[in-house]
Amino acid sequence: MSIITFTAVRAPQSKGHLVACFAASGDEISKIATIERITRNEQGRLSGFQRPQIATHIQEIKEYLNREDAVLPNPIVIAFTENVTIEEFSEEIVRIKINTKNGPPGLVVDGQQRLSALNLLGNKKDFKIFVSALVCKNDAELRQQFVLINNTRPLPKSLIYELLPSVEGLPHRFSSRSLAADLTSRLNYDEKSSLKGMIKQHTNPSGIISDTAIQKVIINSLNDGILREFAADPDGQEKSFRIISEYYKACQLVFKESWANHKPKTSRLVHGAGIIAMGYIMEMLAINQGLRTWEEFQRGLAPMVGKTAWTNGIWEFASDDIRPWNSIQNTPNDILTLTHFLMRIMKESIRATNTA
C-alpha cells in the first residue's frame, strides 16, 4: 500500500507551513522517512545533513525501550517537501496522507538515534512514539530548519559549520562562520589545494588538522587581515583560497619533518594552536611584505628554521617561561603566547636584515 495515513493534531504556527503531531511505530516511520547522513561525493559536493550514528548511545536507548515501563515522550521530527496531502477536519485536527510509492519522502531532522534504537526492537515490542511533521517548501528550507532546530541541542558544532554554506536565511551571527566553513571545505576537497584531504570534518574523519582551527585562521583574516582586503575584489574568494593554500604549502616545505606523517599529538605544527598561530604569521608576511606565492612564503618563513620546537625540545618563550614542546594546548592563552613567540622571531629577523 503506497498511501499511509495518520490523524494528527495541527499546531497553528507559520501560515506557510504545516506543523502537526501524530503517533507511529518504528516500522511506520521507516516507511515514510529516512535518515540521510552527511557525506560528500568525489567532487566534494555536500549531501545529507545528519551526524553519524553513535552505536553506544543507540544501544542504551534500545535497552531502555525493552523495559516494560519505558516511555519516550520526545518526538521524532520529520520534514517533508513533497508527496504529502492534507485533509482538514477542523482547525486543529487533520489527516496526513503520505505517498511512499517512490520510497520514503520524509527526512529525519531530529531524533535519528531514537529512531535507530526503535528500529532495532523489530517486532519484539509494540511501541509507538510521537512524530512532529513539518512540511517545507523545498530542500533549502529543510536544511535551514535542521540547522536552526539542532543549533540549540548538543550537536557537534563542526557539523553545523560544515552545513552553513548550503543554508540560507540564517541569523547574521552565522555569516562570517559560513564564509569560513565554505572556504575550509574547498581547501579540503579542491584538487588544487595544498591541504586537500588533510582537514578533519564530518565528511572526512581521517583528516588530521582541525576544521575549526582552519576556520579560525580564516575568520581572523576576514575580520582584520589579508582576506578582508580581498573581500572587495570580484575574485576575492579565489584569491582567499589561493593564498591560504600557497601559504600552508610553504609551511609543509619549510617544516617538512614536523608536518609529514604527523598528527596533533606528535607535532604542534599541525595542532590547532600551531595552525592558528601560523595563521597570524601569514598575515604578517602577506600584508607587510606582500607575499602571495608558496615560493615567496617559503623564503619568508626561513628565519624560523631551527628556532621552533614543533616535535621535540623546548619552547623558550621567556626567561621565566620555558616549556616542553608538547605542553602547548589549544587554549587562547597558549595560542597567544605561541603567536607572540613566532612573531618575535620574524621581527628580529627583519630588524637584522635592515641593519645589515
mmCIF file of N, CA and C in Angstrom, residues 42-111:
data_model
loop_
_atom_site.group_PDB
_atom_site.id
_atom_site.type_symbol
_atom_site.label_atom_id
_atom_site.label_comp_id
_atom_site.label_asym_id
_atom_site.label_seq_id
_atom_site.Cartn_x
_atom_site.Cartn_y
_atom_site.Cartn_z
ATOM 1 N N GLU A 42 32.861 12.442 -4.780
ATOM 2 C CA GLU A 42 34.271 12.566 -5.158
ATOM 3 C C GLU A 42 34.648 14.001 -5.496
ATOM 4 N N GLN A 43 33.688 14.789 -5.927
ATOM 5 C CA GLN A 43 33.955 16.201 -6.239
ATOM 6 C C GLN A 43 33.852 17.101 -5.015
ATOM 7 N N GLY A 44 33.547 16.523 -3.860
ATOM 8 C CA GLY A 44 33.446 17.298 -2.637
ATOM 9 C C GLY A 44 32.095 17.932 -2.426
ATOM 10 N N ARG A 45 31.099 17.565 -3.248
ATOM 11 C CA ARG A 45 29.760 18.157 -3.104
ATOM 12 C C ARG A 45 29.053 17.562 -1.883
ATOM 13 N N LEU A 46 28.475 18.442 -1.062
ATOM 14 C CA LEU A 46 27.834 18.039 0.179
ATOM 15 C C LEU A 46 26.437 17.491 -0.074
ATOM 16 N N SER A 47 26.099 16.397 0.604
ATOM 17 C CA SER A 47 24.733 15.883 0.572
ATOM 18 C C SER A 47 24.396 15.321 1.942
ATOM 19 N N GLY A 48 23.098 15.345 2.249
ATOM 20 C CA GLY A 48 22.700 14.874 3.573
ATOM 21 C C GLY A 48 23.056 15.895 4.638
ATOM 22 N N PHE A 49 22.614 15.615 5.873
ATOM 23 C CA PHE A 49 22.933 16.570 6.929
ATOM 24 C C PHE A 49 22.885 15.965 8.310
ATOM 25 N N GLN A 50 22.750 14.661 8.454
ATOM 26 C CA GLN A 50 22.700 14.079 9.783
ATOM 27 C C GLN A 50 24.080 13.651 10.253
ATOM 28 N N ARG A 51 24.307 13.719 11.549
ATOM 29 C CA ARG A 51 25.557 13.244 12.122
ATOM 30 C C ARG A 51 25.600 11.715 12.061
ATOM 31 N N PRO A 52 26.802 11.121 12.108
ATOM 32 C CA PRO A 52 26.915 9.666 12.099
ATOM 33 C C PRO A 52 26.246 9.069 13.332
ATOM 34 N N GLN A 53 25.810 7.825 13.216
ATOM 35 C CA GLN A 53 25.193 7.153 14.342
ATOM 36 C C GLN A 53 26.208 6.947 15.467
ATOM 37 N N ILE A 54 25.736 7.007 16.681
ATOM 38 C CA ILE A 54 26.569 6.732 17.843
ATOM 39 C C ILE A 54 26.079 5.417 18.425
ATOM 40 N N ALA A 55 26.817 4.334 18.121
ATOM 41 C CA ALA A 55 26.362 2.979 18.429
ATOM 42 C C ALA A 55 26.075 2.762 19.909
ATOM 43 N N THR A 56 26.951 3.248 20.769
ATOM 44 C CA THR A 56 26.779 3.029 22.200
ATOM 45 C C THR A 56 25.500 3.676 22.710
ATOM 46 N N HIS A 57 25.251 4.896 22.280
ATOM 47 C CA HIS A 57 24.062 5.611 22.731
ATOM 48 C C HIS A 57 22.790 4.926 22.214
ATOM 49 N N ILE A 58 22.839 4.473 20.966
ATOM 50 C CA ILE A 58 21.682 3.783 20.393
ATOM 51 C C ILE A 58 21.379 2.502 21.161
ATOM 52 N N GLN A 59 22.437 1.764 21.527
ATOM 53 C CA GLN A 59 22.251 0.527 22.279
ATOM 54 C C GLN A 59 21.635 0.806 23.645
ATOM 55 N N GLU A 60 22.055 1.901 24.271
ATOM 56 C CA GLU A 60 21.500 2.266 25.575
ATOM 57 C C GLU A 60 20.002 2.570 25.458
ATOM 58 N N ILE A 61 19.620 3.293 24.389
ATOM 59 C CA ILE A 61 18.203 3.612 24.190
ATOM 60 C C ILE A 61 17.411 2.325 23.946
ATOM 61 N N LYS A 62 17.975 1.431 23.131
ATOM 62 C CA LYS A 62 17.291 0.173 22.838
ATOM 63 C C LYS A 62 17.047 -0.630 24.114
ATOM 64 N N GLU A 63 18.076 -0.728 24.949
ATOM 65 C CA GLU A 63 17.935 -1.487 26.186
ATOM 66 C C GLU A 63 16.854 -0.883 27.080
ATOM 67 N N TYR A 64 16.790 0.431 27.084
ATOM 68 C CA TYR A 64 15.756 1.096 27.882
ATOM 69 C C TYR A 64 14.369 0.812 27.308
ATOM 70 N N LEU A 65 14.236 0.884 25.981
ATOM 71 C CA LEU A 65 12.934 0.679 25.353
ATOM 72 C C LEU A 65 12.419 -0.745 25.530
ATOM 73 N N ASN A 66 13.314 -1.673 25.799
ATOM 74 C CA ASN A 66 12.905 -3.057 26.030
ATOM 75 C C ASN A 66 12.241 -3.250 27.392
ATOM 76 N N ARG A 67 12.376 -2.274 28.251
ATOM 77 C CA ARG A 67 11.754 -2.368 29.569
ATOM 78 C C ARG A 67 10.246 -2.166 29.461
ATOM 79 N N GLU A 68 9.515 -2.809 30.349
ATOM 80 C CA GLU A 68 8.053 -2.692 30.343
ATOM 81 C C GLU A 68 7.585 -1.291 30.698
ATOM 82 N N ASP A 69 8.374 -0.581 31.485
ATOM 83 C CA ASP A 69 7.956 0.743 31.934
ATOM 84 C C ASP A 69 8.570 1.868 31.091
ATOM 85 N N ALA A 70 9.108 1.525 29.921
ATOM 86 C CA ALA A 70 9.768 2.532 29.089
ATOM 87 C C ALA A 70 8.776 3.547 28.524
ATOM 88 N N VAL A 71 9.185 4.800 28.543
ATOM 89 C CA VAL A 71 8.419 5.871 27.892
ATOM 90 C C VAL A 71 9.399 6.729 27.100
ATOM 91 N N LEU A 72 8.925 7.311 26.019
ATOM 92 C CA LEU A 72 9.777 8.162 25.186
ATOM 93 C C LEU A 72 8.940 9.344 24.695
ATOM 94 N N PRO A 73 8.801 10.357 25.537
ATOM 95 C CA PRO A 73 7.919 11.479 25.185
ATOM 96 C C PRO A 73 8.480 12.408 24.109
ATOM 97 N N ASN A 74 9.814 12.414 23.937
ATOM 98 C CA ASN A 74 10.408 13.313 22.936
ATOM 99 C C ASN A 74 10.052 12.847 21.521
ATOM 100 N N PRO A 75 9.544 13.714 20.685
ATOM 101 C CA PRO A 75 9.129 13.294 19.342
ATOM 102 C C PRO A 75 10.300 13.217 18.357
ATOM 103 N N ILE A 76 10.104 12.413 17.327
ATOM 104 C CA ILE A 76 10.985 12.422 16.162
ATOM 105 C C ILE A 76 10.495 13.547 15.255
ATOM 106 N N VAL A 77 11.394 14.372 14.759
ATOM 107 C CA VAL A 77 10.994 15.457 13.856
ATOM 108 C C VAL A 77 11.296 15.030 12.423
ATOM 109 N N ILE A 78 10.274 15.010 11.599
ATOM 110 C CA ILE A 78 10.413 14.612 10.201
ATOM 111 C C ILE A 78 9.943 15.753 9.308
ATOM 112 N N ALA A 79 10.740 16.072 8.315
ATOM 113 C CA ALA A 79 10.382 17.140 7.376
ATOM 114 C C ALA A 79 10.040 16.542 6.012
ATOM 115 N N PHE A 80 9.048 17.113 5.370
ATOM 116 C CA PHE A 80 8.620 16.684 4.043
ATOM 117 C C PHE A 80 8.648 17.872 3.097
ATOM 118 N N THR A 81 8.948 17.618 1.851
ATOM 119 C CA THR A 81 8.868 18.664 0.828
ATOM 120 C C THR A 81 7.891 18.280 -0.286
ATOM 121 N N GLU A 82 7.499 16.997 -0.316
ATOM 122 C CA GLU A 82 6.614 16.541 -1.379
ATOM 123 C C GLU A 82 5.915 15.252 -0.960
ATOM 124 N N ASN A 83 4.962 14.799 -1.812
ATOM 125 C CA ASN A 83 4.227 13.544 -1.610
ATOM 126 C C ASN A 83 3.444 13.509 -0.298
ATOM 127 N N VAL A 84 2.972 14.668 0.119
ATOM 128 C CA VAL A 84 2.151 14.774 1.323
ATOM 129 C C VAL A 84 0.905 15.596 0.992
ATOM 130 N N THR A 85 -0.249 15.070 1.338
ATOM 131 C CA THR A 85 -1.500 15.832 1.176
ATOM 132 C C THR A 85 -2.201 15.921 2.526
ATOM 133 N N ILE A 86 -2.936 16.999 2.705
ATOM 134 C CA ILE A 86 -3.577 17.279 3.994
ATOM 135 C C ILE A 86 -5.087 17.410 3.816
ATOM 136 N N GLU A 87 -5.812 16.711 4.670
ATOM 137 C CA GLU A 87 -7.263 16.869 4.739
ATOM 138 C C GLU A 87 -7.611 17.467 6.088
ATOM 139 N N GLU A 88 -8.349 18.559 6.081
ATOM 140 C CA GLU A 88 -8.694 19.249 7.322
ATOM 141 C C GLU A 88 -10.038 18.771 7.858
ATOM 142 N N PHE A 89 -10.040 18.388 9.142
ATOM 143 C CA PHE A 89 -11.294 18.066 9.830
ATOM 144 C C PHE A 89 -11.758 19.263 10.645
ATOM 145 N N SER A 90 -10.795 19.976 11.193
ATOM 146 C CA SER A 90 -11.070 21.182 11.968
ATOM 147 C C SER A 90 -9.800 22.017 11.959
ATOM 148 N N GLU A 91 -9.828 23.108 12.684
ATOM 149 C CA GLU A 91 -8.650 23.977 12.721
ATOM 150 C C GLU A 91 -7.432 23.257 13.302
ATOM 151 N N GLU A 92 -7.675 22.286 14.189
ATOM 152 C CA GLU A 92 -6.561 21.625 14.870
ATOM 153 C C GLU A 92 -6.383 20.156 14.478
ATOM 154 N N ILE A 93 -7.385 19.530 13.909
ATOM 155 C CA ILE A 93 -7.287 18.116 13.547
ATOM 156 C C ILE A 93 -7.213 17.968 12.023
ATOM 157 N N VAL A 94 -6.195 17.219 11.566
ATOM 158 C CA VAL A 94 -6.014 16.999 10.134
ATOM 159 C C VAL A 94 -5.708 15.530 9.864
ATOM 160 N N ARG A 95 -5.904 15.126 8.632
ATOM 161 C CA ARG A 95 -5.474 13.790 8.198
ATOM 162 C C ARG A 95 -4.318 13.984 7.215
ATOM 163 N N ILE A 96 -3.183 13.340 7.513
ATOM 164 C CA ILE A 96 -1.994 13.450 6.673
ATOM 165 C C ILE A 96 -1.860 12.177 5.840
ATOM 166 N N LYS A 97 -1.838 12.339 4.529
ATOM 167 C CA LYS A 97 -1.663 11.210 3.630
ATOM 168 C C LYS A 97 -0.280 11.303 2.986
ATOM 169 N N ILE A 98 0.514 10.256 3.175
ATOM 170 C CA ILE A 98 1.899 10.252 2.700
ATOM 171 C C ILE A 98 2.053 9.186 1.617
ATOM 172 N N ASN A 99 2.485 9.610 0.455
ATOM 173 C CA ASN A 99 2.659 8.715 -0.683
ATOM 174 C C ASN A 99 4.083 8.142 -0.669
ATOM 175 N N THR A 100 4.190 6.825 -0.473
ATOM 176 C CA THR A 100 5.500 6.168 -0.394
ATOM 177 C C THR A 100 5.808 5.326 -1.631
ATOM 178 N N LYS A 101 5.082 5.576 -2.725
ATOM 179 C CA LYS A 101 5.265 4.767 -3.931
ATOM 180 C C LYS A 101 6.707 4.786 -4.419
ATOM 181 N N ASN A 102 7.350 5.948 -4.335
ATOM 182 C CA ASN A 102 8.734 6.082 -4.799
ATOM 183 C C ASN A 102 9.743 6.068 -3.654
ATOM 184 N N GLY A 103 9.330 5.498 -2.530
ATOM 185 C CA GLY A 103 10.204 5.439 -1.365
ATOM 186 C C GLY A 103 9.796 6.446 -0.316
ATOM 187 N N PRO A 104 10.415 6.384 0.854
ATOM 188 C CA PRO A 104 10.071 7.314 1.939
ATOM 189 C C PRO A 104 10.351 8.763 1.528
ATOM 190 N N PRO A 105 9.357 9.627 1.538
ATOM 191 C CA PRO A 105 9.571 11.015 1.104
ATOM 192 C C PRO A 105 10.090 11.939 2.196
ATOM 193 N N GLY A 106 10.009 11.513 3.457
ATOM 194 C CA GLY A 106 10.411 12.368 4.560
ATOM 195 C C GLY A 106 11.869 12.180 4.957
ATOM 196 N N LEU A 107 12.412 13.192 5.619
ATOM 197 C CA LEU A 107 13.777 13.131 6.142
ATOM 198 C C LEU A 107 13.751 13.428 7.641
ATOM 199 N N VAL A 108 14.478 12.627 8.406
ATOM 200 C CA VAL A 108 14.532 12.825 9.851
ATOM 201 C C VAL A 108 15.418 14.029 10.151
ATOM 202 N N VAL A 109 14.831 15.056 10.718
ATOM 203 C CA VAL A 109 15.562 16.274 11.057
ATOM 204 C C VAL A 109 16.141 16.189 12.466
ATOM 205 N N ASP A 110 15.431 15.496 13.351
ATOM 206 C CA ASP A 110 15.911 15.355 14.725
ATOM 207 C C ASP A 110 15.385 14.041 15.292
ATOM 208 N N GLY A 111 16.251 13.314 16.008
ATOM 209 C CA GLY A 111 15.831 12.079 16.648
ATOM 210 C C GLY A 111 16.320 10.815 15.967
#
